[in-house]
Amino acid sequence: MTGNTPAAPTGPSRTERVRLAVYQGFARTGRAPGVPELAALTGLAPDEARQELRALHESHDVVLDPRDHDRVVMAHPFASVPLGFSVMGARTLWWGGCAWDSFALPHLLRDEPDVLVATRCPACDTPHAWVVGRDAPPDGGQVAHFLTPMDRVWDDVVHTCGNQRLFCSTDCVESWLRQTGLRRGHVMDLGTLWRLAGDWYTGRLDPGYTRRDPASASAYFAGVGLRGSFWGLPD
């Protein structure tokens, strides 16, 4: 008897195996796995793991250190360098890549119903901390200021993330802009920041995740109440 032989099931690609190892390592431990660890986790040779890291950097799925291409600096919403935020879960401490990423972590991490996000106001150095969960935004009159428009984010993504910060008030934002000589970007309240963070990274820890294209990103921004050219949207 003859018949069609079912095709052998195929697993994730080499690139996807490395992406998952990076993201799941960050989620589990708060740090980025190095090349030897990635090789062990994925069954690849170290040089193959390096090649896939570079592919992930080119596709904006990770950010590598320009001076050490073996080192993952960011895998949004995770960071391996301090950029102004710490995020504490029940048993793990993460660096928050920015205000947006710090507020996103409890939405992404299924075992963390809430986290403690801590930072200092860049203008006056006042410390701030919020318990951020999935059910509702935290209370507070503080505001987030995003310096870089969305169409310029990847010109220097570490600089972009390092300038998505939380301030005491709009007065502190204006004071900081005068101190630095920078132009005002976009200011939002905590509720808008929480909505922006809510579903932005959904699925990033799962196999087969793909980043939003510009059209779906714009629709998402509009859906959380953002508008204007800063977000690539009409006023």
Tab-separated table of C-alpha atoms in Angstrom:
chain	number	residue	atom	x	y	z
A	1	MET	CA	0.000	0.000	0.000
A	2	THR	CA	1.287	3.414	-0.895
A	3	GLY	CA	0.307	6.845	0.235
A	4	ASN	CA	1.567	10.291	1.082
A	5	THR	CA	4.132	10.432	3.858
A	6	PRO	CA	3.432	13.260	6.269
A	7	ALA	CA	6.117	15.896	6.265
A	8	ALA	CA	8.352	15.848	9.303
A	9	PRO	CA	7.389	18.609	11.743
A	10	THR	CA	9.705	21.547	11.644
A	11	GLY	CA	10.757	23.501	14.699
A	12	PRO	CA	11.703	27.126	15.067
A	13	SER	CA	14.436	28.468	12.825
A	14	ARG	CA	17.923	29.036	14.210
A	15	THR	CA	17.243	32.751	14.433
A	16	GLU	CA	13.999	32.180	16.310
A	17	ARG	CA	15.654	29.752	18.727
A	18	VAL	CA	18.234	32.397	19.624
A	19	ARG	CA	15.569	35.124	19.903
A	20	LEU	CA	13.536	32.994	22.296
A	21	ALA	CA	16.616	32.111	24.353
A	22	VAL	CA	17.493	35.800	24.715
A	23	TYR	CA	13.984	36.896	25.679
A	24	GLN	CA	13.201	33.978	27.941
A	25	GLY	CA	16.594	34.345	29.632
A	26	PHE	CA	15.911	38.008	30.321
A	27	ALA	CA	12.432	37.196	31.621
A	28	ARG	CA	13.677	34.439	33.899
A	29	THR	CA	16.862	35.971	35.322
A	30	GLY	CA	16.834	39.705	34.564
A	31	ARG	CA	19.993	39.451	32.472
A	32	ALA	CA	20.927	38.692	28.873
A	33	PRO	CA	22.440	35.273	28.152
A	34	GLY	CA	25.937	35.416	26.675
A	35	VAL	CA	27.064	33.599	23.538
A	36	PRO	CA	28.238	30.401	25.348
A	37	GLU	CA	24.891	30.178	27.164
A	38	LEU	CA	22.940	30.830	23.962
A	39	ALA	CA	24.895	28.091	22.209
A	40	ALA	CA	24.106	25.644	25.016
A	41	LEU	CA	20.417	26.595	25.100
A	42	THR	CA	19.894	26.358	21.342
A	43	GLY	CA	22.248	23.533	20.357
A	44	LEU	CA	24.155	25.850	18.022
A	45	ALA	CA	27.878	26.373	17.776
A	46	PRO	CA	29.034	29.661	19.330
A	47	ASP	CA	29.780	31.177	15.909
A	48	GLU	CA	26.295	30.217	14.731
A	49	ALA	CA	24.754	31.855	17.804
A	50	ARG	CA	26.783	34.999	17.057
A	51	GLN	CA	25.535	35.015	13.461
A	52	GLU	CA	21.915	34.774	14.603
A	53	LEU	CA	22.407	37.553	17.167
A	54	ARG	CA	23.605	39.804	14.366
A	55	ALA	CA	20.555	38.885	12.284
A	56	LEU	CA	18.304	39.751	15.222
A	57	HIS	CA	20.095	43.074	15.611
A	58	GLU	CA	19.518	43.882	11.942
A	59	SER	CA	15.806	43.076	12.272
A	60	HIS	CA	15.547	45.261	15.431
A	61	ASP	CA	14.628	42.279	17.611
A	62	VAL	CA	17.655	42.876	19.844
A	63	VAL	CA	20.186	45.681	20.251
A	64	LEU	CA	23.859	44.697	20.400
A	65	ASP	CA	26.661	46.677	21.981
A	66	PRO	CA	28.438	48.444	19.080
A	67	ARG	CA	31.789	47.742	20.764
A	68	ASP	CA	31.048	44.102	21.640
A	69	HIS	CA	28.697	42.314	19.285
A	70	ASP	CA	28.465	39.345	21.654
A	71	ARG	CA	26.663	41.514	24.220
A	72	VAL	CA	22.919	42.158	24.108
A	73	VAL	CA	22.197	45.669	25.402
A	74	MET	CA	18.436	45.587	24.878
A	75	ALA	CA	15.727	43.143	23.918
A	76	HIS	CA	12.681	45.343	24.420
A	77	PRO	CA	11.235	45.628	26.998
A	78	PHE	CA	14.359	44.253	28.724
A	79	ALA	CA	17.707	46.008	29.111
A	80	SER	CA	21.103	44.883	30.370
A	81	VAL	CA	22.254	48.439	31.156
A	82	PRO	CA	20.735	51.036	33.519
A	83	LEU	CA	18.631	53.569	31.633
A	84	GLY	CA	16.893	55.240	34.554
A	85	PHE	CA	14.508	52.524	35.790
A	86	SER	CA	14.582	49.466	37.996
A	87	VAL	CA	11.704	46.995	37.934
A	88	MET	CA	11.319	44.586	40.847
A	89	GLY	CA	9.160	41.486	40.689
A	90	ALA	CA	8.514	38.871	43.351
A	91	ARG	CA	11.957	37.268	42.913
A	92	THR	CA	13.651	39.032	39.988
A	93	LEU	CA	15.068	42.497	39.380
A	94	TRP	CA	15.205	43.939	35.864
A	95	TRP	CA	16.573	47.129	34.355
A	96	GLY	CA	13.694	48.904	32.660
A	97	GLY	CA	14.717	50.126	29.226
A	98	CYS	CA	12.533	53.243	29.542
A	99	ALA	CA	9.235	54.405	31.014
A	100	TRP	CA	7.308	52.564	28.281
A	101	ASP	CA	9.209	49.298	28.747
A	102	SER	CA	9.129	49.433	32.547
A	103	PHE	CA	5.342	49.778	32.556
A	104	ALA	CA	5.101	46.965	29.973
A	105	LEU	CA	6.842	44.287	32.041
A	106	PRO	CA	3.880	43.152	34.176
A	107	HIS	CA	1.764	42.869	31.024
A	108	LEU	CA	4.349	40.601	29.397
A	109	LEU	CA	5.476	38.499	32.370
A	110	ARG	CA	2.647	36.080	33.124
A	111	ASP	CA	3.982	35.156	36.576
A	112	GLU	CA	4.258	38.795	37.705
A	113	PRO	CA	0.789	40.286	38.334
A	114	ASP	CA	2.494	43.521	39.356
A	115	VAL	CA	5.967	44.995	39.701
A	116	LEU	CA	7.569	47.906	41.523
A	117	VAL	CA	8.872	50.485	39.038
A	118	ALA	CA	11.363	52.966	40.507
A	119	THR	CA	13.124	55.982	39.009
A	120	ARG	CA	14.205	59.573	39.715
A	121	CYS	CA	12.926	62.736	38.091
A	122	PRO	CA	15.610	63.815	35.591
A	123	ALA	CA	14.979	67.491	36.435
A	124	CYS	CA	14.994	67.590	40.237
A	125	ASP	CA	16.153	64.075	41.243
A	126	THR	CA	13.016	63.361	43.271
A	127	PRO	CA	12.601	59.581	43.681
A	128	HIS	CA	9.386	57.970	42.446
A	129	ALA	CA	8.012	54.447	42.673
A	130	TRP	CA	4.774	52.863	41.491
A	131	VAL	CA	3.230	49.428	41.801
A	132	VAL	CA	2.315	48.724	38.174
A	133	GLY	CA	-0.087	45.892	37.415
A	134	ARG	CA	-2.319	44.647	34.645
A	135	ASP	CA	-5.709	45.774	35.934
A	136	ALA	CA	-5.459	49.567	36.087
A	137	PRO	CA	-2.858	52.335	35.824
A	138	PRO	CA	-1.093	53.437	39.005
A	139	ASP	CA	-2.214	56.586	40.766
A	140	GLY	CA	-0.076	59.686	40.485
A	141	GLY	CA	0.207	63.087	38.871
A	142	GLN	CA	3.616	62.422	37.309
A	143	VAL	CA	4.074	62.576	33.536
A	144	ALA	CA	6.192	60.792	30.950
A	145	HIS	CA	8.198	62.747	28.391
A	146	PHE	CA	9.293	61.025	25.156
A	147	LEU	CA	11.991	62.985	23.359
A	148	THR	CA	12.336	61.181	20.018
A	149	PRO	CA	9.519	60.971	17.416
A	150	MET	CA	8.543	57.445	16.433
A	151	ASP	CA	9.941	57.717	12.908
A	152	ARG	CA	13.421	58.413	14.372
A	153	VAL	CA	13.438	55.811	17.155
A	154	TRP	CA	15.967	53.480	15.529
A	155	ASP	CA	18.445	56.206	14.562
A	156	ASP	CA	19.956	55.615	18.013
A	157	VAL	CA	17.609	53.375	19.934
A	158	VAL	CA	19.580	53.417	23.204
A	159	HIS	CA	19.470	57.241	23.192
A	160	THR	CA	15.755	57.058	22.361
A	161	CYS	CA	15.006	54.742	25.263
A	162	GLY	CA	17.257	56.660	27.635
A	163	ASN	CA	15.086	59.720	26.966
A	164	GLN	CA	11.680	58.194	27.594
A	165	ARG	CA	11.564	59.284	31.227
A	166	LEU	CA	9.128	60.041	34.024
A	167	PHE	CA	9.000	63.488	35.636
A	168	CYS	CA	7.275	64.959	38.679
A	169	SER	CA	5.179	67.275	36.499
A	170	THR	CA	5.136	69.242	33.267
A	171	ASP	CA	6.984	71.978	35.162
A	172	CYS	CA	9.876	69.566	35.710
A	173	VAL	CA	9.772	68.596	32.019
A	174	GLU	CA	10.107	72.265	31.032
A	175	SER	CA	12.905	72.804	33.554
A	176	TRP	CA	14.807	69.784	32.182
A	177	LEU	CA	14.381	71.008	28.609
A	178	ARG	CA	15.837	74.383	29.584
A	179	GLN	CA	18.744	72.682	31.363
A	180	THR	CA	19.555	70.421	28.418
A	181	GLY	CA	18.682	72.729	25.529
A	182	LEU	CA	16.521	69.999	24.008
A	183	ARG	CA	13.208	70.477	22.237
A	184	ARG	CA	9.986	69.235	23.776
A	185	GLY	CA	8.807	65.869	22.513
A	186	HIS	CA	5.549	64.302	23.709
A	187	VAL	CA	4.183	64.457	27.262
A	188	MET	CA	1.603	61.973	28.551
A	189	ASP	CA	0.023	61.125	31.892
A	190	LEU	CA	0.461	57.807	33.705
A	191	GLY	CA	-2.832	56.438	32.408
A	192	THR	CA	-1.837	56.973	28.784
A	193	LEU	CA	1.615	55.470	29.425
A	194	TRP	CA	0.014	52.404	31.014
A	195	ARG	CA	-2.340	51.931	28.053
A	196	LEU	CA	0.552	52.354	25.606
A	197	ALA	CA	2.534	49.688	27.445
A	198	GLY	CA	-0.389	47.290	27.871
A	199	ASP	CA	-0.390	45.158	24.716
A	200	TRP	CA	2.595	46.536	22.836
A	201	TYR	CA	4.813	43.510	23.528
A	202	THR	CA	2.127	40.820	23.698
A	203	GLY	CA	3.516	37.521	22.388
A	204	ARG	CA	7.173	38.530	22.458
A	205	LEU	CA	8.083	35.611	24.732
A	206	ASP	CA	6.321	33.095	22.463
A	207	PRO	CA	7.472	31.271	19.320
A	208	GLY	CA	6.586	32.915	16.028
A	209	TYR	CA	6.356	36.493	17.285
A	210	THR	CA	6.636	39.170	14.607
A	211	ARG	CA	7.088	42.883	15.214
A	212	ARG	CA	4.306	45.268	14.208
A	213	ASP	CA	4.551	46.881	10.800
A	214	PRO	CA	4.184	50.690	10.603
A	215	ALA	CA	0.461	50.551	9.790
A	216	SER	CA	-0.420	48.293	12.723
A	217	ALA	CA	1.819	50.336	15.028
A	218	SER	CA	0.001	53.528	14.020
A	219	ALA	CA	-3.363	51.847	14.628
A	220	TYR	CA	-2.200	50.743	18.061
A	221	PHE	CA	-1.033	54.260	18.974
A	222	ALA	CA	-4.364	55.718	17.879
A	223	GLY	CA	-6.214	53.061	19.860
A	224	VAL	CA	-4.591	54.087	23.135
A	225	GLY	CA	-5.440	57.746	22.558
A	226	LEU	CA	-2.255	59.126	21.013
A	227	ARG	CA	-2.311	61.554	18.095
A	228	GLY	CA	-0.134	63.938	16.142
A	229	SER	CA	2.928	63.810	13.920
A	230	PHE	CA	5.160	62.646	16.796
A	231	TRP	CA	3.361	59.283	16.511
A	232	GLY	CA	2.932	59.393	12.740
A	233	LEU	CA	-0.751	60.246	13.153
A	234	PRO	CA	-3.002	63.188	12.287
A	235	ASP	CA	-3.555	65.854	14.942
